[in-house]
Tab-separated table of C-alpha atoms and ligand atoms in Angstrom:
chain	number	residue	atom	x	y	z
A	288	MET	CA	-11.708	-48.591	47.683
A	289	LYS	CA	-11.088	-45.712	45.243
A	290	LYS	CA	-14.038	-44.915	43.044
A	291	ILE	CA	-13.302	-44.094	39.407
A	292	ILE	CA	-15.781	-42.804	36.874
A	293	VAL	CA	-15.164	-44.060	33.370
A	294	THR	CA	-16.924	-42.099	30.649
A	295	GLY	CA	-17.267	-44.082	27.433
A	296	GLY	CA	-16.653	-47.195	29.529
A	297	THR	CA	-18.726	-49.509	27.343
A	298	GLY	CA	-16.644	-48.493	24.306
A	299	TYR	CA	-13.606	-50.271	22.923
A	300	ILE	CA	-10.722	-48.836	24.955
A	301	GLY	CA	-12.995	-47.944	27.879
A	302	SER	CA	-14.203	-51.517	28.409
A	303	HIS	CA	-10.656	-52.899	28.415
A	304	THR	CA	-9.635	-50.215	30.895
A	305	VAL	CA	-12.612	-51.010	33.137
A	306	VAL	CA	-11.378	-54.618	33.314
A	307	GLU	CA	-7.887	-53.487	34.322
A	308	LEU	CA	-9.317	-51.037	36.880
A	309	ILE	CA	-11.449	-53.715	38.528
A	310	GLU	CA	-8.521	-56.130	38.525
A	311	SER	CA	-6.384	-53.427	40.160
A	312	GLY	CA	-8.913	-53.014	42.987
A	313	PHE	CA	-10.807	-49.900	41.893
A	314	GLU	CA	-14.555	-49.450	42.086
A	315	VAL	CA	-15.839	-48.420	38.674
A	316	VAL	CA	-18.867	-46.425	37.593
A	317	ILE	CA	-19.485	-46.211	33.847
A	318	LEU	CA	-21.179	-43.250	32.151
A	319	ASP	CA	-22.020	-43.794	28.482
A	320	ASN	CA	-24.863	-42.881	26.141
A	321	LEU	CA	-24.339	-46.065	24.089
A	322	SER	CA	-24.039	-44.012	20.899
A	323	ASN	CA	-21.182	-46.249	19.771
A	324	SER	CA	-21.351	-49.233	22.086
A	325	ASN	CA	-23.624	-51.934	23.382
A	326	ILE	CA	-24.900	-52.531	26.903
A	327	ASP	CA	-23.965	-56.250	26.567
A	328	VAL	CA	-20.357	-55.177	27.081
A	329	LEU	CA	-21.180	-55.092	30.811
A	330	ASP	CA	-21.789	-58.864	30.688
A	331	GLY	CA	-18.422	-59.372	29.026
A	332	ILE	CA	-16.769	-57.349	31.796
A	333	LYS	CA	-18.583	-59.443	34.405
A	334	LYS	CA	-17.472	-62.702	32.789
A	335	ILE	CA	-13.851	-61.576	32.992
A	336	THR	CA	-13.804	-59.880	36.403
A	337	GLY	CA	-16.815	-61.315	38.244
A	338	ILE	CA	-18.120	-57.763	38.711
A	339	LYS	CA	-20.778	-55.934	36.727
A	340	PRO	CA	-19.907	-52.256	37.124
A	341	GLU	CA	-22.519	-49.658	37.984
A	342	PHE	CA	-23.753	-48.063	34.765
A	343	TYR	CA	-25.616	-44.844	33.915
A	344	LYS	CA	-26.885	-44.029	30.435
A	345	VAL	CA	-26.039	-40.359	30.167
A	346	ASP	CA	-25.297	-37.984	27.313
A	347	LEU	CA	-22.289	-36.190	28.713
A	348	ALA	CA	-22.569	-33.381	26.200
A	349	ASP	CA	-25.852	-32.400	27.852
A	350	SER	CA	-25.343	-30.765	31.249
A	351	SER	CA	-28.965	-31.319	32.268
A	352	GLU	CA	-28.275	-35.063	32.115
A	353	THR	CA	-25.137	-34.961	34.235
A	354	ASP	CA	-27.003	-32.889	36.811
A	355	LYS	CA	-29.140	-35.973	37.438
A	356	ILE	CA	-26.157	-38.012	38.583
A	357	SER	CA	-24.526	-35.497	40.882
A	358	ASP	CA	-24.322	-38.067	43.700
A	359	VAL	CA	-22.133	-40.303	41.571
A	360	LEU	CA	-19.847	-37.459	40.552
A	361	LYS	CA	-19.586	-36.094	44.068
A	362	ASN	CA	-17.833	-39.072	45.531
A	363	ALA	CA	-15.394	-39.921	42.784
A	364	ASP	CA	-11.632	-40.136	43.265
A	365	GLY	CA	-10.976	-39.696	39.577
A	366	ILE	CA	-12.443	-39.632	36.097
A	367	ILE	CA	-11.133	-41.331	32.986
A	368	HIS	CA	-12.726	-39.520	30.082
A	369	PHE	CA	-12.973	-41.698	26.963
A	370	ALA	CA	-16.389	-40.554	25.727
A	371	ALA	CA	-16.026	-38.935	22.317
A	372	TYR	CA	-16.737	-39.523	18.648
A	373	LYS	CA	-13.644	-40.812	16.875
A	374	ALA	CA	-14.186	-41.350	13.147
A	375	VAL	CA	-11.774	-39.056	11.327
A	376	GLY	CA	-13.597	-39.176	7.957
A	377	GLU	CA	-17.001	-38.586	9.498
A	378	SER	CA	-15.639	-35.570	11.359
A	379	VAL	CA	-14.653	-33.965	8.056
A	380	LYS	CA	-18.228	-34.423	6.824
A	381	TYR	CA	-19.967	-33.387	10.028
A	382	PRO	CA	-17.559	-31.084	11.898
A	383	LEU	CA	-20.165	-29.581	14.237
A	384	LYS	CA	-21.285	-33.019	15.383
A	385	TYR	CA	-17.679	-33.612	16.494
A	386	TYR	CA	-17.015	-30.203	18.037
A	387	LYS	CA	-20.327	-30.331	19.864
A	388	ASN	CA	-19.960	-33.810	21.298
A	389	ASN	CA	-16.247	-33.960	22.027
A	390	LEU	CA	-15.842	-30.450	23.405
A	391	ASN	CA	-19.143	-30.107	25.259
A	392	SER	CA	-18.683	-33.411	27.033
A	393	LEU	CA	-15.169	-32.470	28.158
A	394	ILE	CA	-16.288	-29.016	29.358
A	395	ASN	CA	-19.184	-30.592	31.182
A	396	ILE	CA	-16.876	-33.095	32.882
A	397	LEU	CA	-14.438	-30.369	33.928
A	398	GLU	CA	-17.225	-28.201	35.313
A	399	ASN	CA	-18.496	-31.112	37.358
A	400	MET	CA	-14.997	-31.897	38.589
A	401	GLN	CA	-14.684	-28.317	39.826
A	402	LYS	CA	-18.166	-28.322	41.303
A	403	TYR	CA	-17.695	-31.575	43.230
A	404	SER	CA	-13.940	-31.307	43.890
A	405	VAL	CA	-13.009	-34.372	41.903
A	406	LYS	CA	-9.253	-34.020	41.607
A	407	ASN	CA	-7.897	-36.455	39.047
A	408	LEU	CA	-8.562	-36.632	35.315
A	409	ILE	CA	-7.144	-38.930	32.669
A	410	PHE	CA	-7.957	-37.793	29.145
A	411	SER	CA	-7.922	-39.797	25.882
A	412	SER	CA	-5.840	-37.841	23.433
A	413	SER	CA	-4.343	-39.074	20.198
A	414	CYS	CA	-1.140	-39.131	18.172
A	415	THR	CA	-3.194	-37.328	15.559
A	416	VAL	CA	-2.207	-34.084	17.352
A	417	TYR	CA	1.243	-34.426	15.733
A	418	GLY	CA	-0.078	-34.510	12.145
A	419	GLN	CA	2.676	-35.806	9.813
A	420	PRO	CA	5.757	-35.249	11.973
A	421	LYS	CA	8.975	-34.144	10.299
A	422	GLU	CA	11.069	-36.253	12.651
A	423	LEU	CA	10.363	-39.772	13.853
A	424	PRO	CA	9.764	-41.193	16.348
A	425	VAL	CA	7.645	-38.434	17.895
A	426	THR	CA	8.266	-37.329	21.453
A	427	GLU	CA	5.907	-35.284	23.605
A	428	GLN	CA	8.016	-32.253	22.626
A	429	SER	CA	7.419	-32.729	18.900
A	430	PRO	CA	5.489	-29.842	17.381
A	431	ILE	CA	1.716	-29.936	17.387
A	432	LEU	CA	0.833	-29.303	13.752
A	433	LYS	CA	-2.388	-27.906	12.381
A	434	ALA	CA	-4.956	-30.684	12.678
A	435	ASP	CA	-5.900	-32.517	9.480
A	436	SER	CA	-9.469	-33.146	10.602
A	437	PRO	CA	-12.086	-31.708	12.956
A	438	TYR	CA	-11.646	-34.876	15.044
A	439	GLY	CA	-7.927	-34.168	15.407
A	440	ASN	CA	-8.715	-30.557	16.190
A	441	THR	CA	-11.058	-31.594	19.015
A	442	LYS	CA	-8.130	-33.461	20.600
A	443	GLN	CA	-5.800	-30.461	20.262
A	444	ILE	CA	-8.418	-28.071	21.643
A	445	SER	CA	-9.317	-30.515	24.421
A	446	GLU	CA	-5.705	-30.663	25.596
A	447	GLU	CA	-5.682	-26.847	25.650
A	448	ILE	CA	-8.997	-26.659	27.514
A	449	ILE	CA	-7.604	-29.014	30.144
A	450	SER	CA	-4.338	-27.141	30.641
A	451	ASP	CA	-6.085	-23.733	30.730
A	452	THR	CA	-8.596	-24.995	33.287
A	453	ILE	CA	-5.869	-26.470	35.447
A	454	LYS	CA	-4.015	-23.160	35.555
A	455	THR	CA	-6.999	-21.641	37.328
A	456	SER	CA	-7.878	-24.520	39.552
A	457	GLU	CA	-5.430	-25.446	42.284
A	458	LYS	CA	-6.737	-28.893	43.070
A	459	LEU	CA	-7.350	-30.274	39.595
A	460	LYS	CA	-4.709	-32.524	38.018
A	461	ALA	CA	-4.787	-34.193	34.638
A	462	ILE	CA	-2.829	-36.557	32.456
A	463	SER	CA	-3.538	-36.628	28.732
A	464	LEU	CA	-2.508	-39.869	27.092
A	465	ARG	CA	-1.743	-39.607	23.383
A	466	TYR	CA	-2.678	-43.006	22.043
A	467	PHE	CA	-1.134	-44.387	18.893
A	468	ASN	CA	-3.116	-47.166	17.137
A	469	PRO	CA	-4.888	-49.418	19.660
A	470	ILE	CA	-5.734	-52.867	18.321
A	471	GLY	CA	-6.648	-56.362	19.540
A	472	ALA	CA	-8.964	-57.616	22.233
A	473	HIS	CA	-8.936	-58.979	25.774
A	474	GLU	CA	-7.303	-62.415	25.909
A	475	SER	CA	-10.612	-63.968	27.021
A	476	ALA	CA	-12.274	-62.727	23.785
A	477	GLU	CA	-15.230	-61.641	25.974
A	478	ILE	CA	-14.753	-57.999	24.948
A	479	GLY	CA	-13.193	-56.457	21.853
A	480	GLU	CA	-13.623	-53.871	19.133
A	481	LEU	CA	-17.121	-53.786	17.747
A	482	PRO	CA	-17.541	-51.009	15.199
A	483	LEU	CA	-21.092	-50.205	14.146
A	484	GLY	CA	-21.519	-50.590	10.362
A	485	VAL	CA	-18.600	-50.758	7.953
A	486	PRO	CA	-15.324	-50.441	9.870
A	487	ASP	CA	-13.077	-47.455	9.161
A	488	ASN	CA	-10.093	-48.863	10.982
A	489	LEU	CA	-7.680	-51.406	9.596
A	490	ILE	CA	-7.876	-54.270	12.089
A	491	PRO	CA	-11.677	-54.666	12.286
A	492	TYR	CA	-11.730	-54.474	8.479
A	493	ILE	CA	-9.150	-57.269	8.362
A	494	THR	CA	-10.975	-59.508	10.852
A	495	GLN	CA	-14.348	-58.927	9.165
A	496	THR	CA	-12.799	-59.776	5.781
A	497	ALA	CA	-11.293	-62.927	7.262
A	498	ALA	CA	-14.721	-63.777	8.707
A	499	GLY	CA	-16.325	-63.366	5.279
A	500	ILE	CA	-18.413	-60.331	6.260
A	501	ARG	CA	-16.435	-58.050	3.931
A	502	GLU	CA	-15.404	-59.311	0.521
A	503	GLN	CA	-12.049	-57.648	0.218
A	504	LEU	CA	-9.702	-55.440	2.215
A	505	SER	CA	-8.567	-52.299	0.420
A	506	ILE	CA	-5.032	-51.224	1.248
A	507	PHE	CA	-4.937	-47.468	0.929
A	508	GLY	CA	-1.831	-46.535	-1.051
A	509	SER	CA	1.377	-48.347	-1.999
A	510	ASP	CA	3.405	-45.348	-3.117
A	511	TYR	CA	4.382	-43.972	0.283
A	512	ASN	CA	8.022	-43.426	1.122
A	513	THR	CA	8.230	-46.577	3.293
A	514	PRO	CA	10.024	-49.923	2.770
A	515	ASP	CA	7.053	-51.575	1.001
A	516	GLY	CA	5.191	-48.416	-0.034
A	517	THR	CA	2.303	-48.792	2.444
A	518	ALA	CA	1.735	-46.442	5.381
A	519	ILE	CA	3.320	-46.970	8.795
A	520	ARG	CA	1.567	-46.795	12.174
A	521	ASP	CA	2.442	-47.721	15.746
A	522	TYR	CA	0.037	-50.507	16.731
A	523	ILE	CA	-0.441	-51.095	20.442
A	524	HIS	CA	-2.377	-53.912	22.116
A	525	VAL	CA	-5.491	-52.438	23.730
A	526	SER	CA	-4.803	-54.258	27.024
A	527	ASP	CA	-1.339	-52.656	27.181
A	528	LEU	CA	-2.976	-49.303	26.496
A	529	ALA	CA	-5.565	-49.978	29.201
A	530	LYS	CA	-2.780	-50.649	31.716
A	531	ALA	CA	-1.229	-47.261	30.936
A	532	HIS	CA	-4.411	-45.685	32.352
A	533	ILE	CA	-3.965	-47.503	35.654
A	534	ALA	CA	-0.358	-46.314	35.854
A	535	ALA	CA	-1.396	-42.728	35.080
A	536	LEU	CA	-4.228	-42.815	37.588
A	537	LYS	CA	-1.993	-44.160	40.355
A	538	ARG	CA	0.515	-41.412	39.582
A	539	LEU	CA	-2.145	-38.748	40.118
A	540	ILE	CA	-3.709	-40.362	43.177
A	541	SER	CA	-0.328	-40.699	44.886
A	542	ASN	CA	0.656	-37.122	43.886
A	543	LYS	CA	3.704	-38.317	41.925
A	544	ASN	CA	2.885	-36.038	39.001
A	545	LYS	CA	5.538	-33.419	38.207
A	546	THR	CA	3.115	-30.792	36.923
A	547	ASN	CA	-0.654	-30.635	37.203
A	548	SER	CA	-1.151	-31.117	33.482
A	549	GLU	CA	1.015	-33.852	31.994
A	550	VAL	CA	1.076	-35.526	28.592
A	551	PHE	CA	2.437	-38.942	27.625
A	552	ASN	CA	2.787	-40.821	24.352
A	553	ILE	CA	1.294	-44.282	24.667
A	554	GLY	CA	2.545	-46.453	21.840
A	555	ALA	CA	4.657	-49.536	21.242
A	556	GLY	CA	7.532	-47.399	19.978
A	557	LYS	CA	7.695	-49.318	16.706
A	558	GLY	CA	6.150	-48.779	13.299
A	559	ASN	CA	4.650	-51.384	10.983
A	560	THR	CA	3.416	-51.016	7.425
A	561	VAL	CA	-0.088	-52.044	6.412
A	562	LEU	CA	1.351	-54.953	4.408
A	563	GLU	CA	3.352	-56.131	7.430
A	564	VAL	CA	0.140	-56.129	9.459
A	565	VAL	CA	-1.663	-58.133	6.766
A	566	LYS	CA	1.182	-60.668	6.496
A	567	THR	CA	1.484	-61.030	10.281
A	568	PHE	CA	-2.271	-61.589	10.516
A	569	GLU	CA	-2.075	-64.324	7.855
A	570	GLU	CA	0.869	-65.980	9.614
A	571	VAL	CA	-0.616	-66.069	13.122
A	572	THR	CA	-4.145	-67.025	12.129
A	573	GLY	CA	-3.465	-69.201	9.081
A	574	VAL	CA	-6.246	-67.302	7.282
A	575	LYS	CA	-5.483	-65.932	3.813
A	576	LEU	CA	-6.778	-62.403	3.311
A	577	ASN	CA	-8.360	-61.205	0.104
A	578	TYR	CA	-6.914	-57.740	-0.462
A	579	GLN	CA	-6.265	-55.221	-3.188
A	580	ILE	CA	-4.152	-52.090	-3.310
A	581	VAL	CA	-6.162	-48.966	-4.022
A	582	ASP	CA	-5.486	-45.222	-3.980
A	583	ARG	CA	-4.392	-43.431	-0.828
A	584	ARG	CA	-7.156	-42.511	1.610
A	585	GLN	CA	-7.679	-38.779	1.831
A	586	GLY	CA	-6.269	-37.264	5.008
A	587	ASP	CA	-3.975	-40.202	5.833
A	588	ILE	CA	-0.441	-39.442	6.893
A	589	GLU	CA	2.512	-41.466	5.612
A	590	LYS	CA	4.131	-42.625	8.806
A	591	ILE	CA	4.166	-42.166	12.530
A	592	TRP	CA	5.422	-44.056	15.520
A	593	ALA	CA	6.045	-43.126	19.130
A	594	ASN	CA	8.961	-42.467	21.317
A	595	ALA	CA	7.348	-43.785	24.513
A	596	ASP	CA	10.421	-43.367	26.748
A	597	LEU	CA	8.742	-40.756	28.935
A	598	ALA	CA	5.850	-43.080	29.769
A	599	GLN	CA	8.323	-45.875	30.474
A	600	LYS	CA	10.341	-43.670	32.836
A	601	GLU	CA	7.571	-41.753	34.587
A	602	LEU	CA	4.640	-44.150	34.531
A	603	ILE	CA	6.837	-47.254	34.861
A	604	TRP	CA	4.834	-48.701	32.024
A	605	GLU	CA	5.717	-50.389	28.777
A	606	THR	CA	4.014	-52.601	26.239
A	607	GLU	CA	4.114	-56.306	26.917
A	608	LYS	CA	2.291	-57.754	23.934
A	609	SER	CA	3.488	-58.078	20.340
A	610	LEU	CA	1.760	-57.175	17.092
A	611	ALA	CA	1.241	-60.902	16.425
A	612	GLU	CA	-0.454	-61.406	19.813
A	613	ALA	CA	-2.657	-58.370	19.239
A	614	LEU	CA	-3.746	-59.579	15.802
A	615	LEU	CA	-4.453	-63.089	17.067
A	616	SER	CA	-6.541	-61.692	19.916
A	617	ALA	CA	-8.522	-59.534	17.459
A	618	TRP	CA	-9.235	-62.644	15.365
A	619	ASN	CA	-10.201	-64.715	18.407
A	620	TRP	CA	-12.658	-61.990	19.420
A	621	GLU	CA	-14.168	-61.748	15.925
A	622	LYS	CA	-14.527	-65.551	15.761
A	623	LYS	CA	-16.147	-65.783	19.185
A	624	TYR	CA	-18.515	-62.872	18.482
A	625	ARG	CA	-19.586	-64.351	15.117
A	626	GLY	CA	-19.709	-67.919	16.369
A	627	ILE	CA	-16.980	-69.080	13.957
A	628	LYS	CA	-15.159	-72.279	14.977
B	65	NAD	P1	-15.517	-45.997	21.192
B	65	NAD	O1	-16.414	-45.283	20.230
B	65	NAD	O2	-15.481	-47.472	21.153
B	65	NAD	O3	-15.851	-45.542	22.679
B	65	NAD	C1	-16.323	-44.248	22.986
B	65	NAD	C2	-17.535	-44.399	23.899
B	65	NAD	O4	-18.019	-43.108	24.244
B	65	NAD	C3	-18.699	-45.142	23.238
B	65	NAD	O5	-19.134	-46.171	24.092
B	65	NAD	C4	-19.777	-44.070	23.054
B	65	NAD	O6	-21.076	-44.615	23.172
B	65	NAD	C5	-19.438	-43.109	24.178
B	65	NAD	N1	-19.851	-41.725	23.940
B	65	NAD	C6	-19.597	-40.927	22.884
B	65	NAD	N2	-20.153	-39.717	23.058
B	65	NAD	C7	-20.772	-39.747	24.281
B	65	NAD	C8	-21.526	-38.806	25.033
B	65	NAD	N3	-21.795	-37.578	24.567
B	65	NAD	N4	-22.011	-39.177	26.237
B	65	NAD	C9	-21.775	-40.406	26.724
B	65	NAD	N5	-21.071	-41.341	26.062
B	65	NAD	C10	-20.580	-41.010	24.849
B	65	NAD	O7	-14.055	-45.380	20.979
B	65	NAD	P2	-12.658	-45.886	21.531
B	65	NAD	O8	-11.859	-46.413	20.395
B	65	NAD	O9	-12.833	-46.703	22.743
B	65	NAD	O10	-12.018	-44.480	21.906
B	65	NAD	C11	-12.048	-43.969	23.220
B	65	NAD	C12	-11.356	-42.622	23.252
B	65	NAD	O11	-10.011	-42.765	22.786
B	65	NAD	C13	-11.981	-41.553	22.366
B	65	NAD	O12	-11.886	-40.324	23.027
B	65	NAD	C14	-11.116	-41.554	21.140
B	65	NAD	O13	-11.133	-40.327	20.466
B	65	NAD	C15	-9.753	-41.843	21.741
B	65	NAD	N6	-8.804	-42.432	20.789
B	65	NAD	C16	-9.130	-43.581	20.134
B	65	NAD	C17	-8.232	-44.134	19.222
B	65	NAD	C18	-8.587	-45.375	18.450
B	65	NAD	O14	-7.940	-45.637	17.441
B	65	NAD	N7	-9.554	-46.167	18.868
B	65	NAD	C19	-6.992	-43.518	19.000
B	65	NAD	C20	-6.690	-42.350	19.703
B	65	NAD	C21	-7.605	-41.816	20.617
B	66	UD1	C1	-6.688	-42.560	12.916
B	66	UD1	C2	-6.025	-41.507	13.775
B	66	UD1	C3	-6.264	-41.757	15.232
B	66	UD1	C4	-7.731	-41.925	15.463
B	66	UD1	C5	-8.158	-43.176	14.733
B	66	UD1	C6	-9.600	-43.462	15.063
B	66	UD1	C7	-4.008	-40.640	12.736
B	66	UD1	C8	-2.530	-40.742	12.636
B	66	UD1	N1	-4.583	-41.509	13.563
B	66	UD1	O1	-5.895	-43.676	12.917
B	66	UD1	O2	-5.838	-40.670	15.985
B	66	UD1	O3	-8.025	-41.995	16.803
B	66	UD1	O4	-7.982	-42.909	13.332
B	66	UD1	O5	-10.300	-43.969	14.002
B	66	UD1	O6	-4.653	-39.817	12.123
B	66	UD1	N2	-6.018	-48.778	6.196
B	66	UD1	C9	-6.143	-49.516	5.030
B	66	UD1	N3	-7.347	-50.084	4.765
B	66	UD1	C10	-8.433	-49.953	5.574
B	66	UD1	C11	-8.300	-49.204	6.764
B	66	UD1	C12	-7.071	-48.615	7.039
B	66	UD1	O7	-5.193	-49.647	4.269
B	66	UD1	O8	-9.509	-50.468	5.247
B	66	UD1	C13	-4.713	-48.190	6.536
B	66	UD1	C14	-4.745	-46.685	6.700
B	66	UD1	O9	-4.527	-46.050	5.474
B	66	UD1	C15	-3.626	-46.460	7.724
B	66	UD1	C16	-3.633	-47.741	8.574
B	66	UD1	O10	-4.324	-48.714	7.788
B	66	UD1	O11	-2.399	-46.381	7.062
B	66	UD1	C17	-4.352	-47.569	9.896
B	66	UD1	O12	-5.613	-46.962	9.640
B	66	UD1	P1	-6.727	-46.809	10.766
B	66	UD1	O13	-6.898	-48.080	11.491
B	66	UD1	O14	-7.936	-46.227	10.111
B	66	UD1	O15	-6.114	-45.792	11.804
B	66	UD1	P2	-5.453	-44.349	11.567
B	66	UD1	O16	-6.033	-43.678	10.390
B	66	UD1	O17	-3.984	-44.503	11.645
């Protein structure tokens, strides 16, 4: 059985990927410092898969902590590196917190991979590396524009760190997956997105408003150059995104990669406006949302969606679930977590 280390595996995307890994026959070891997740997630994973993965509470940005788990790292067949801070706005306020955590943890992982000859790395990148693209949809060849936030910059720099390291290291191979907007929850509603405090992202804000935890959703801007004036994003069901990691990992393990440092867009290939998301949520759940239109949010781009043809061709992967299914699953998760009937 291949052993895969999942950093950030108790987090939102990590936990869904752990489920898919276990269901695909991999042995999983999770490394997380629980800075943005809860240990109870392991119980959710066990309810779905029947297996509670091995877990180590480690701050990956601190090399003295990873030294303590050298035995785990030594025997791994691959690492999926999710662990990072991800709040764009917070990164503008506290840039060093972001550079320190996101870059140090990646460097630390790469050093350990070299030290223990772990060959395969999957890295969580983001569509934020494209900034506001001039042409849509974006392909992997679209220009990387100057990052709008320190968070975005950590993803650009991380991709560069990975490709530079690979140039000097014959055995190391990596795939960076540029995620678009992951949303929704596992169909069992045993795991889902659980932001600490007031959510920054659209979908948890919507579900918490529907649950009565937030009074009103603010829609940021209605004067964009889009059909209804609200911003467009490419929303992808988190379970579809999780499956892309399995496809990427299998590609590396079976040496089907074309170069040792590859990049793929992972999106649904379709854009939706904020108002379309709100209306679809209301339709599939039957819950009316209290919302108001407010000014644009600083740092937001107008529109982006993916050309995901390369992932379809090379990873033999494509999205299976619709926006409506994703929104319903997010609501089911919120209801179950809050005990709402
Ligand atoms: P998340 O915050 O739910 O999960 C990240 C996990 O990493 C958390 O469990 C956190 O406790 C852990 N972590 C953070 N720093 C750590 C450290 N130093 N040591 C150990 N553990 C640490 O976030 P997510 O939405 O699951 O995102 C996962 C990855 O995907 C991140 O790298 C993020 O930047 C990237 N990404 C996310 C999105 C999105 O919209 N959610 C979009 C594009 C890319
Ligand atoms: C951003 C980043 C993404 C990053 C993610 C993590 C871009 C293109 N994407 O996603 O890389 O990983 O944050 O947090 O920079 N909205 C509202 N009201 C709300 C919340 C959001 O109207 O209360 C709108 C936003 O203006 C945006 C859309 O909903 O148009 C999606 O926002 P959000 O969920 O925060 O994700 P992004 O900002 O697209």
